[in-house]
Amino acid sequence: MVYQNARNQAVASTDFAKLAHTILQQRFLRACVYQAPLAYTAAIVANLNFRNGIFSMFYALISPRTLGYTVAAYIAGIVCLAIHLQLFQVTRAAHSSHFPKLQRLLRSPASTGAVVGSFTLLAYFMLIVHRGMFGGSSMWLYPEGVYGPPQLNPGWLASWVFVTTVGVSYGLKLFMDERLQLAFPAIEQSRIYTIKDRLPSCFSTAFEFVSSTMWRFWLGYFFFGWGMYQSVCGVLGRIFTTSSYGVGSPLFSISNLAFWLHCSFSMALTWELAHQLFGIIITEPTRINELSLDRNFCLLNGLKYNESPLIQHWAYQELYRLTAFSAEQRTEILTDIDRKSGTMWSQISSECLKVVQTATEQLKKQTALSKPEKPNASSQSSADAKLPVSAGGAPIKDILMQNRRKSQGSEPQPVKKPEPIATPDLFSVEAQGLEKYVLTTLRDMLLQSPLGQRILLRSQRARSISTFANFQLQVWAIRSLMRLVESSLSEDKYGVVQGDIAKVLETLFVYLAELERCSKQTDSMSSKNDYNVQTANRQTVAMIQVLRNALYEFTTTFYDYLEALKLPPAQAQQLQKFADFMA
C-alpha cells in the first residue's frame, strides 16, 4: 500500500538514498508494531504454570500478570530494536589475527560499552518486574531486628550478580558472534511465515545461552561469591549496623536456581525475538525504484551510493529481483539509450563490474603473500591433448574452430614474473586507539615464543573476510549482470549488450581464475578431504559455483551463437570448456 500510494503521488525524486531512509524509518515502526505480539508470546511463556492443570494455561492468556509482563517485555524489545537500528552491520569487518572476537570488542569501545550497559540495565529492569510478579528473595533476612541486626540475604545478592552476568554476556555475544550482522534471505517468503519459522530457533538459542551463562556463573560465584558477599556487607556496615554472618549458599538452593533459570530465560527470549524480528523486516526485498517516475535512474543512483552499505545492498537486491522476475523492466533497462551519460545498460553493467573487479584486486593482494605455485607441465600438456568427446556421438560446439585451436596451441604463452612477496601485517592498519594498543601489546608478548609466532599467522578465514565482506552483494551483481546478458538475446532491440559481452566474460574469467587459485592453495594447506576444504574456505567454493553457474547459463543460452560472437582467443578457449560441459 505504501508503494502504491507513493506511485500515485508521482514522486519525481530520483534520490534512491532519500527514499531508502524513509523506507527504513517505516520498517522500524513496523517492527515496533510486530514487537507487541512477540512480547505477548514471551509473557505467556513466562506465566505458564503446569502444576495447576490445563485450565491455568488458558487463564495465563488473559491474566493481569500476563498483560503486565507483556508491557515490560515490549519496552525491553523496543530498546533492543533501537540498539540494532543504531549498530547493525551489512558488510563484515575484516580482522587480521587469530583473535577475531577480541578484535571485534576493541574495535569500537564506545559502542561495546553502550551495548553492554544497555543490556545490563534491561536485565535489571526485567529482574525488578519478574520479582514483582513472581516473587523472590528479599534483600534482608531479619529486617525487623528481632533476632539481631539486619542481615543481607545471600540469595538476593546472587540474583543481582546473576542478571548482571546475563546482561553483560548477551551484550558481548552480539559483538563476538557478529550477531549485529544482517543476513539477507536466499528465499523470499511472507513475513508471518518467516517469523513462525524463526520461533524454534529463538527458543533454542535462548535456552542455550541461559544454560551456558548459568554454569559459568555458578562456577565463578562458587569461588568468589563469599568474598563478594563480605565486601558488600562491609560497605553496608559503614552506613548502618548490619551482620555479615553467612547463612547457607544460594547456589545449592533449588528455589533460587529455578528462579534464575525462569527469569533469565524470559529475558533472553524477549531479546532473541526482537533480534530476529529486526533482521526479518530490515532485510526484506524493497521496491524503492518504483517510487520514482524515472525508476531506472533512481536504481542506478542506489547502485552508486557508497555511504550506506544497507542502501547499496537494497539497490542490488532490487536489481537482482527485477532482472530475474520482471521482463518489463528488464526490457526497459536494455532499451533505455537516450541518456547523456550513456545507455542505462552500460552504466548498470559498469557498476556491477566494479564490484567484481574490486573483489578480484582484493583477492590478488591476499594471495600475494603466498608462494606462487609452479604449473604442472605434464598435466597441462595432457589436458590440451584431450579432445572433448560428446555423449552419444552428438556434435559439440567448437568455438575455436579446431584449425585455429591447433595454431594457437603452438604459440608460447607469455611468462608472468612472480610478484614480490609482501611482508605480512599481523595487525592491520585499521586498528586504532584501544584496539591497536591492546593488540600490539598482545603481539609483542606472543612474538617471544615460536608457538606465539604460529598463533599470529593470519588464518585463511581471516584473509577471505576482506575479499568477501560483501559476499551477497557480489552474488547479486554477478547474477543480475549475466541475467541481463542472457535476456539481451531476445529483449535487446538495439544491440547495446553485444559489444560488451567480451568485457563481461573477461572480468568473470579473471575473478574465477583467482578464486580457483585461492581454492587450490587452501587445498594444499588443508586435508585432502573435500569436506574439510569447503569448511575451511566455504565462501571461496560458493563464489566459484556462482560464477560457474552463471557462465553455464550464458553458454546454454548463446549455444547456437557462440561462434558468431567472435570472442578473443583467450576467452574463447576458456568458454570452450563450458561449451563442452567440462569446466
Tab-separated table of N, CA and C in Angstrom, residues 406-547:
chain	number	residue	atom	x	y	z
A	406	LYS	N	44.522	-25.443	-33.140
A	406	LYS	CA	45.828	-26.065	-33.284
A	406	LYS	C	46.926	-25.031	-33.467
A	407	SER	N	46.620	-23.983	-34.228
A	407	SER	CA	47.638	-22.962	-34.433
A	407	SER	C	47.961	-22.222	-33.147
A	408	GLN	N	46.952	-22.055	-32.327
A	408	GLN	CA	47.195	-21.348	-31.068
A	408	GLN	C	47.930	-22.226	-30.074
A	409	GLY	N	47.802	-23.545	-30.206
A	409	GLY	CA	48.456	-24.427	-29.255
A	409	GLY	C	49.961	-24.386	-29.365
A	410	SER	N	50.475	-24.023	-30.546
A	410	SER	CA	51.913	-23.970	-30.714
A	410	SER	C	52.522	-22.662	-30.272
A	411	GLU	N	51.703	-21.649	-30.082
A	411	GLU	CA	52.221	-20.346	-29.682
A	411	GLU	C	52.638	-20.376	-28.219
A	412	PRO	N	53.822	-19.894	-27.909
A	412	PRO	CA	54.245	-19.880	-26.485
A	412	PRO	C	53.460	-18.855	-25.696
A	413	GLN	N	53.093	-19.223	-24.514
A	413	GLN	CA	52.358	-18.329	-23.641
A	413	GLN	C	53.332	-17.418	-22.899
A	414	PRO	N	53.015	-16.159	-22.744
A	414	PRO	CA	53.921	-15.254	-22.023
A	414	PRO	C	54.038	-15.667	-20.564
A	415	VAL	N	55.270	-15.620	-20.082
A	415	VAL	CA	55.549	-15.997	-18.692
A	415	VAL	C	55.474	-14.755	-17.821
A	416	LYS	N	54.618	-14.812	-16.836
A	416	LYS	CA	54.456	-13.684	-15.934
A	416	LYS	C	55.479	-13.771	-14.809
A	417	LYS	N	56.074	-12.654	-14.499
A	417	LYS	CA	57.027	-12.601	-13.410
A	417	LYS	C	56.291	-12.682	-12.075
A	418	PRO	N	56.800	-13.477	-11.166
A	418	PRO	CA	56.123	-13.567	-9.850
A	418	PRO	C	56.202	-12.249	-9.114
A	419	GLU	N	55.076	-11.898	-8.519
A	419	GLU	CA	55.027	-10.661	-7.766
A	419	GLU	C	55.836	-10.792	-6.480
A	420	PRO	N	56.446	-9.720	-6.026
A	420	PRO	CA	57.224	-9.801	-4.790
A	420	PRO	C	56.325	-10.111	-3.605
A	421	ILE	N	56.841	-10.959	-2.732
A	421	ILE	CA	56.071	-11.364	-1.558
A	421	ILE	C	56.127	-10.247	-0.530
A	422	ALA	N	54.954	-9.747	-0.155
A	422	ALA	CA	54.887	-8.638	0.793
A	422	ALA	C	55.052	-9.152	2.214
A	423	THR	N	55.530	-8.292	3.058
A	423	THR	CA	55.688	-8.639	4.467
A	423	THR	C	54.322	-8.665	5.140
A	424	PRO	N	53.926	-9.758	5.761
A	424	PRO	CA	52.594	-9.835	6.351
A	424	PRO	C	52.424	-8.853	7.502
A	425	ASP	N	51.282	-8.209	7.521
A	425	ASP	CA	50.953	-7.275	8.592
A	425	ASP	C	50.056	-7.998	9.572
A	426	LEU	N	50.600	-8.311	10.740
A	426	LEU	CA	49.864	-9.144	11.681
A	426	LEU	C	48.600	-8.456	12.164
A	427	PHE	N	48.692	-7.167	12.414
A	427	PHE	CA	47.527	-6.406	12.844
A	427	PHE	C	47.376	-5.246	11.877
A	428	SER	N	46.241	-5.216	11.194
A	428	SER	CA	46.074	-4.301	10.067
A	428	SER	C	46.031	-2.861	10.527
A	429	VAL	N	46.173	-1.971	9.546
A	429	VAL	CA	46.304	-0.557	9.875
A	429	VAL	C	44.989	0.051	10.332
A	430	GLU	N	43.860	-0.671	10.101
A	430	GLU	CA	42.607	-0.066	10.529
A	430	GLU	C	42.431	-0.091	12.042
A	431	ALA	N	43.278	-0.823	12.760
A	431	ALA	CA	43.204	-0.842	14.213
A	431	ALA	C	43.688	0.492	14.771
A	432	GLN	N	42.858	1.112	15.589
A	432	GLN	CA	43.175	2.413	16.159
A	432	GLN	C	42.807	2.426	17.634
A	433	GLY	N	43.412	3.369	18.366
A	433	GLY	CA	43.040	3.599	19.755
A	433	GLY	C	43.308	2.407	20.650
A	434	LEU	N	42.296	2.076	21.494
A	434	LEU	CA	42.435	0.994	22.459
A	434	LEU	C	42.676	-0.339	21.771
A	435	GLU	N	42.018	-0.560	20.647
A	435	GLU	CA	42.210	-1.814	19.913
A	435	GLU	C	43.665	-1.983	19.497
A	436	LYS	N	44.263	-0.924	18.942
A	436	LYS	CA	45.643	-1.011	18.478
A	436	LYS	C	46.597	-1.234	19.653
A	437	TYR	N	46.356	-0.570	20.776
A	437	TYR	CA	47.244	-0.703	21.936
A	437	TYR	C	47.201	-2.128	22.498
A	438	VAL	N	45.986	-2.671	22.683
A	438	VAL	CA	45.865	-4.000	23.280
A	438	VAL	C	46.434	-5.060	22.346
A	439	LEU	N	46.092	-4.974	21.050
A	439	LEU	CA	46.561	-5.987	20.116
A	439	LEU	C	48.071	-5.912	19.913
A	440	THR	N	48.622	-4.705	19.898
A	440	THR	CA	50.074	-4.572	19.746
A	440	THR	C	50.800	-5.147	20.955
A	441	THR	N	50.289	-4.872	22.149
A	441	THR	CA	50.894	-5.444	23.360
A	441	THR	C	50.809	-6.964	23.347
A	442	LEU	N	49.653	-7.482	22.939
A	442	LEU	CA	49.487	-8.928	22.863
A	442	LEU	C	50.420	-9.535	21.826
A	443	ARG	N	50.603	-8.853	20.709
A	443	ARG	CA	51.508	-9.350	19.675
A	443	ARG	C	52.952	-9.403	20.182
A	444	ASP	N	53.382	-8.348	20.856
A	444	ASP	CA	54.763	-8.314	21.356
A	444	ASP	C	55.014	-9.427	22.368
A	445	MET	N	54.004	-9.778	23.136
A	445	MET	CA	54.166	-10.863	24.102
A	445	MET	C	54.260	-12.219	23.399
A	446	LEU	N	53.412	-12.425	22.364
A	446	LEU	CA	53.404	-13.715	21.692
A	446	LEU	C	54.619	-13.930	20.804
A	447	LEU	N	55.224	-12.860	20.332
A	447	LEU	CA	56.385	-12.993	19.459
A	447	LEU	C	57.618	-13.512	20.198
A	448	GLN	N	57.565	-13.605	21.496
A	448	GLN	CA	58.706	-14.076	22.267
A	448	GLN	C	58.899	-15.585	22.174
A	449	SER	N	57.904	-16.315	21.691
A	449	SER	CA	57.993	-17.770	21.624
A	449	SER	C	57.622	-18.257	20.229
A	450	PRO	N	58.163	-19.405	19.787
A	450	PRO	CA	57.789	-19.958	18.469
A	450	PRO	C	56.307	-20.291	18.370
A	451	LEU	N	55.727	-20.791	19.470
A	451	LEU	CA	54.301	-21.096	19.453
A	451	LEU	C	53.478	-19.832	19.241
A	452	GLY	N	53.863	-18.748	19.892
A	452	GLY	CA	53.150	-17.485	19.700
A	452	GLY	C	53.256	-16.962	18.284
A	453	GLN	N	54.396	-17.179	17.644
A	453	GLN	CA	54.560	-16.742	16.264
A	453	GLN	C	53.630	-17.521	15.337
A	454	ARG	N	53.430	-18.817	15.603
A	454	ARG	CA	52.488	-19.589	14.786
A	454	ARG	C	51.058	-19.148	15.022
A	455	ILE	N	50.743	-18.755	16.246
A	455	ILE	CA	49.386	-18.290	16.547
A	455	ILE	C	49.085	-16.999	15.798
A	456	LEU	N	50.085	-16.164	15.632
A	456	LEU	CA	49.869	-14.867	14.989
A	456	LEU	C	49.772	-14.962	13.476
A	457	LEU	N	50.052	-16.125	12.890
A	457	LEU	CA	49.906	-16.242	11.441
A	457	LEU	C	48.453	-16.017	11.058
A	458	ARG	N	48.261	-15.254	10.036
A	458	ARG	CA	46.905	-14.896	9.641
A	458	ARG	C	46.190	-16.111	9.058
A	459	SER	N	45.041	-16.432	9.566
A	459	SER	CA	44.316	-17.610	9.122
A	459	SER	C	43.703	-17.372	7.747
A	460	GLN	N	43.389	-18.484	7.057
A	460	GLN	CA	42.773	-18.378	5.735
A	460	GLN	C	41.389	-17.737	5.827
A	461	ARG	N	40.672	-18.021	6.899
A	461	ARG	CA	39.348	-17.433	7.078
A	461	ARG	C	39.451	-15.923	7.262
A	462	ALA	N	40.478	-15.476	7.989
A	462	ALA	CA	40.655	-14.042	8.193
A	462	ALA	C	41.013	-13.346	6.884
A	463	ARG	N	41.798	-14.013	6.026
A	463	ARG	CA	42.151	-13.400	4.750
A	463	ARG	C	40.942	-13.230	3.851
A	464	SER	N	40.036	-14.192	3.888
A	464	SER	CA	38.905	-14.153	2.968
A	464	SER	C	37.850	-13.134	3.359
A	465	ILE	N	37.867	-12.678	4.622
A	465	ILE	CA	36.821	-11.753	5.056
A	465	ILE	C	36.911	-10.445	4.288
A	466	SER	N	38.137	-9.943	4.071
A	466	SER	CA	38.277	-8.680	3.357
A	466	SER	C	37.810	-8.801	1.915
A	467	THR	N	37.974	-9.983	1.307
A	467	THR	CA	37.515	-10.183	-0.066
A	467	THR	C	36.015	-10.383	-0.122
A	468	PHE	N	35.470	-11.161	0.795
A	468	PHE	CA	34.047	-11.482	0.777
A	468	PHE	C	33.287	-10.710	1.858
A	469	ALA	N	33.730	-9.503	2.160
A	469	ALA	CA	32.999	-8.682	3.133
A	469	ALA	C	31.596	-8.380	2.643
A	470	ASN	N	31.438	-8.257	1.319
A	470	ASN	CA	30.126	-8.019	0.717
A	470	ASN	C	29.769	-9.192	-0.181
A	471	PHE	N	29.811	-10.389	0.371
A	471	PHE	CA	29.596	-11.615	-0.406
A	471	PHE	C	28.248	-11.581	-1.124
A	472	GLN	N	27.191	-11.235	-0.409
A	472	GLN	CA	25.864	-11.225	-1.021
A	472	GLN	C	25.773	-10.186	-2.136
A	473	LEU	N	26.439	-9.058	-1.962
A	473	LEU	CA	26.447	-8.026	-2.992
A	473	LEU	C	27.110	-8.546	-4.269
A	474	GLN	N	28.195	-9.279	-4.135
A	474	GLN	CA	28.858	-9.854	-5.302
A	474	GLN	C	27.958	-10.854	-6.019
A	475	VAL	N	27.245	-11.660	-5.257
A	475	VAL	CA	26.346	-12.649	-5.865
A	475	VAL	C	25.254	-11.945	-6.659
A	476	TRP	N	24.648	-10.919	-6.071
A	476	TRP	CA	23.602	-10.183	-6.790
A	476	TRP	C	24.145	-9.498	-8.033
A	477	ALA	N	25.342	-8.907	-7.939
A	477	ALA	CA	25.918	-8.207	-9.090
A	477	ALA	C	26.192	-9.182	-10.227
A	478	ILE	N	26.760	-10.346	-9.928
A	478	ILE	CA	27.086	-11.314	-10.975
A	478	ILE	C	25.823	-11.869	-11.619
A	479	ARG	N	24.873	-12.267	-10.804
A	479	ARG	CA	23.651	-12.857	-11.357
A	479	ARG	C	22.820	-11.835	-12.137
A	480	SER	N	22.752	-10.608	-11.632
A	480	SER	CA	21.995	-9.576	-12.349
A	480	SER	C	22.645	-9.256	-13.687
A	481	LEU	N	23.958	-9.141	-13.678
A	481	LEU	CA	24.679	-8.816	-14.907
A	481	LEU	C	24.494	-9.908	-15.959
A	482	MET	N	24.675	-11.148	-15.567
A	482	MET	CA	24.546	-12.241	-16.526
A	482	MET	C	23.105	-12.457	-16.957
A	483	ARG	N	22.162	-12.142	-16.079
A	483	ARG	CA	20.756	-12.262	-16.473
A	483	ARG	C	20.396	-11.232	-17.539
A	484	LEU	N	20.933	-10.033	-17.422
A	484	LEU	CA	20.712	-9.031	-18.456
A	484	LEU	C	21.367	-9.449	-19.769
A	485	VAL	N	22.552	-10.046	-19.695
A	485	VAL	CA	23.220	-10.515	-20.912
A	485	VAL	C	22.409	-11.618	-21.579
A	486	GLU	N	21.910	-12.550	-20.796
A	486	GLU	CA	21.113	-13.638	-21.363
A	486	GLU	C	19.819	-13.119	-21.971
A	487	SER	N	19.190	-12.159	-21.294
A	487	SER	CA	17.924	-11.622	-21.805
A	487	SER	C	18.125	-10.790	-23.063
A	488	SER	N	19.330	-10.285	-23.272
A	488	SER	CA	19.575	-9.452	-24.455
A	488	SER	C	19.399	-10.224	-25.747
A	489	LEU	N	19.447	-11.542	-25.690
A	489	LEU	CA	19.289	-12.331	-26.903
A	489	LEU	C	17.921	-12.124	-27.543
A	490	SER	N	16.917	-11.865	-26.718
A	490	SER	CA	15.561	-11.665	-27.248
A	490	SER	C	14.966	-10.311	-26.904
A	491	GLU	N	15.561	-9.571	-25.958
A	491	GLU	CA	14.955	-8.316	-25.498
A	491	GLU	C	15.777	-7.087	-25.843
A	492	ASP	N	17.004	-7.266	-26.324
A	492	ASP	CA	17.857	-6.127	-26.672
A	492	ASP	C	17.578	-5.708	-28.116
A	493	LYS	N	16.711	-4.709	-28.294
A	493	LYS	CA	16.295	-4.303	-29.630
A	493	LYS	C	17.379	-3.531	-30.377
A	494	TYR	N	18.261	-2.862	-29.656
A	494	TYR	CA	19.259	-2.002	-30.294
A	494	TYR	C	20.668	-2.592	-30.239
A	495	GLY	N	20.830	-3.764	-29.694
A	495	GLY	CA	22.134	-4.415	-29.673
A	495	GLY	C	23.176	-3.728	-28.810
A	496	VAL	N	22.756	-3.134	-27.685
A	496	VAL	CA	23.701	-2.406	-26.844
A	496	VAL	C	24.548	-3.348	-25.999
A	497	VAL	N	24.104	-4.593	-25.830
A	497	VAL	CA	24.814	-5.530	-24.962
A	497	VAL	C	25.906	-6.279	-25.722
A	498	GLN	N	25.710	-6.517	-26.994
A	498	GLN	CA	26.631	-7.375	-27.749
A	498	GLN	C	28.071	-6.871	-27.700
A	499	GLY	N	28.262	-5.557	-27.751
A	499	GLY	CA	29.612	-5.028	-27.743
A	499	GLY	C	30.332	-5.163	-26.417
A	500	ASP	N	29.595	-5.460	-25.336
A	500	ASP	CA	30.211	-5.557	-24.003
A	500	ASP	C	30.311	-6.987	-23.500
A	501	ILE	N	29.883	-7.960	-24.288
A	501	ILE	CA	29.909	-9.350	-23.813
A	501	ILE	C	31.334	-9.802	-23.539
A	502	ALA	N	32.260	-9.446	-24.424
A	502	ALA	CA	33.655	-9.856	-24.228
A	502	ALA	C	34.225	-9.268	-22.942
A	503	LYS	N	33.911	-8.017	-22.651
A	503	LYS	CA	34.415	-7.395	-21.423
A	503	LYS	C	33.816	-8.049	-20.180
A	504	VAL	N	32.540	-8.378	-20.240
A	504	VAL	CA	31.896	-9.032	-19.103
A	504	VAL	C	32.517	-10.404	-18.858
A	505	LEU	N	32.684	-11.186	-19.913
A	505	LEU	CA	33.262	-12.518	-19.763
A	505	LEU	C	34.702	-12.451	-19.265
A	506	GLU	N	35.459	-11.487	-19.757
A	506	GLU	CA	36.841	-11.345	-19.307
A	506	GLU	C	36.920	-11.073	-17.812
A	507	THR	N	36.053	-10.185	-17.302
A	507	THR	CA	36.045	-9.870	-15.874
A	507	THR	C	35.685	-11.091	-15.044
A	508	LEU	N	34.687	-11.847	-15.484
A	508	LEU	CA	34.276	-13.029	-14.728
A	508	LEU	C	35.333	-14.122	-14.785
A	509	PHE	N	35.974	-14.303	-15.932
A	509	PHE	CA	37.011	-15.338	-16.047
A	509	PHE	C	38.221	-15.011	-15.171
A	510	VAL	N	38.590	-13.746	-15.090
A	510	VAL	CA	39.718	-13.350	-14.253
A	510	VAL	C	39.396	-13.607	-12.776
A	511	TYR	N	38.198	-13.258	-12.367
A	511	TYR	CA	37.793	-13.496	-10.979
A	511	TYR	C	37.730	-14.991	-10.687
A	512	LEU	N	37.200	-15.766	-11.634
A	512	LEU	CA	37.120	-17.214	-11.442
A	512	LEU	C	38.510	-17.827	-11.327
A	513	ALA	N	39.458	-17.359	-12.133
A	513	ALA	CA	40.822	-17.887	-12.060
A	513	ALA	C	41.462	-17.588	-10.711
A	514	GLU	N	41.252	-16.370	-10.191
A	514	GLU	CA	41.807	-16.028	-8.881
A	514	GLU	C	41.170	-16.864	-7.776
A	515	LEU	N	39.869	-17.099	-7.866
A	515	LEU	CA	39.196	-17.914	-6.857
A	515	LEU	C	39.682	-19.352	-6.900
A	516	GLU	N	39.869	-19.894	-8.079
A	516	GLU	CA	40.354	-21.269	-8.193
A	516	GLU	C	41.783	-21.388	-7.668
A	517	ARG	N	42.605	-20.384	-7.917
A	517	ARG	CA	43.958	-20.406	-7.375
A	517	ARG	C	43.935	-20.353	-5.851
A	518	CYS	N	43.066	-19.517	-5.304
A	518	CYS	CA	42.935	-19.442	-3.846
A	518	CYS	C	42.423	-20.761	-3.279
A	519	SER	N	41.492	-21.405	-3.982
A	519	SER	CA	40.954	-22.681	-3.518
A	519	SER	C	42.024	-23.766	-3.555
A	520	LYS	N	42.907	-23.751	-4.572
A	520	LYS	CA	43.982	-24.742	-4.654
A	520	LYS	C	44.995	-24.551	-3.533
A	521	GLN	N	45.270	-23.291	-3.193
A	521	GLN	CA	46.191	-23.030	-2.090
A	521	GLN	C	45.620	-23.529	-0.786
A	522	THR	N	44.309	-23.337	-0.602
A	522	THR	CA	43.658	-23.857	0.599
A	522	THR	C	43.681	-25.371	0.615
A	523	ASP	N	43.522	-25.984	-0.567
A	523	ASP	CA	43.549	-27.441	-0.661
A	523	ASP	C	44.912	-27.993	-0.290
A	524	SER	N	45.972	-27.290	-0.705
A	524	SER	CA	47.320	-27.760	-0.394
A	524	SER	C	47.649	-27.613	1.083
A	525	MET	N	47.040	-26.604	1.739
A	525	MET	CA	47.302	-26.386	3.160
A	525	MET	C	46.394	-27.212	4.049
A	526	SER	N	45.302	-27.711	3.493
A	526	SER	CA	44.330	-28.437	4.303
A	526	SER	C	44.413	-29.925	3.997
A	527	SER	N	43.487	-30.641	4.556
A	527	SER	CA	43.414	-32.072	4.299
A	527	SER	C	42.934	-32.326	2.884
A	528	LYS	N	43.127	-33.531	2.416
A	528	LYS	CA	42.675	-33.893	1.080
A	528	LYS	C	41.177	-34.139	1.034
A	529	ASN	N	40.553	-34.160	2.156
A	529	ASN	CA	39.115	-34.357	2.206
A	529	ASN	C	38.406	-33.104	1.705
A	530	ASP	N	37.508	-33.280	0.728
A	530	ASP	CA	36.817	-32.129	0.154
A	530	ASP	C	35.976	-31.410	1.194
A	531	TYR	N	35.399	-32.156	2.134
A	531	TYR	CA	34.562	-31.520	3.145
A	531	TYR	C	35.379	-30.575	4.014
A	532	ASN	N	36.577	-30.990	4.406
A	532	ASN	CA	37.424	-30.129	5.224
A	532	ASN	C	37.828	-28.881	4.470
A	533	VAL	N	38.102	-29.029	3.162
A	533	VAL	CA	38.490	-27.870	2.367
A	533	VAL	C	37.338	-26.876	2.281
A	534	GLN	N	36.129	-27.359	2.023
A	534	GLN	CA	34.989	-26.458	1.901
A	534	GLN	C	34.637	-25.826	3.239
A	535	THR	N	34.842	-26.559	4.322
A	535	THR	CA	34.581	-25.980	5.637
A	535	THR	C	35.569	-24.874	5.952
A	536	ALA	N	36.836	-25.051	5.541
A	536	ALA	CA	37.850	-24.047	5.816
A	536	ALA	C	37.677	-22.806	4.960
A	537	ASN	N	37.130	-22.955	3.768
A	537	ASN	CA	37.015	-21.812	2.865
A	537	ASN	C	35.691	-21.894	2.122
A	538	ARG	N	34.610	-21.823	2.851
A	538	ARG	CA	33.288	-22.015	2.271
A	538	ARG	C	32.950	-20.946	1.245
A	539	GLN	N	33.293	-19.700	1.539
A	539	GLN	CA	32.879	-18.618	0.656
A	539	GLN	C	33.577	-18.690	-0.694
A	540	THR	N	34.821	-19.119	-0.713
A	540	THR	CA	35.517	-19.259	-1.989
A	540	THR	C	34.846	-20.310	-2.858
A	541	VAL	N	34.533	-21.453	-2.271
A	541	VAL	CA	33.873	-22.520	-3.018
A	541	VAL	C	32.493	-22.072	-3.495
A	542	ALA	N	31.761	-21.378	-2.642
A	542	ALA	CA	30.422	-20.914	-3.018
A	542	ALA	C	30.489	-19.903	-4.162
A	543	MET	N	31.455	-18.982	-4.112
A	543	MET	CA	31.560	-17.988	-5.176
A	543	MET	C	31.983	-18.635	-6.498
A	544	ILE	N	32.828	-19.661	-6.440
A	544	ILE	CA	33.192	-20.386	-7.658
A	544	ILE	C	31.954	-21.016	-8.289
A	545	GLN	N	31.085	-21.572	-7.475
A	545	GLN	CA	29.865	-22.179	-8.012
A	545	GLN	C	28.932	-21.130	-8.603
A	546	VAL	N	28.866	-19.960	-7.978
A	546	VAL	CA	28.035	-18.879	-8.534
A	546	VAL	C	28.535	-18.483	-9.911
A	547	LEU	N	29.849	-18.320	-10.052
A	547	LEU	CA	30.416	-17.942	-11.349
A	547	LEU	C	30.228	-19.047	-12.376
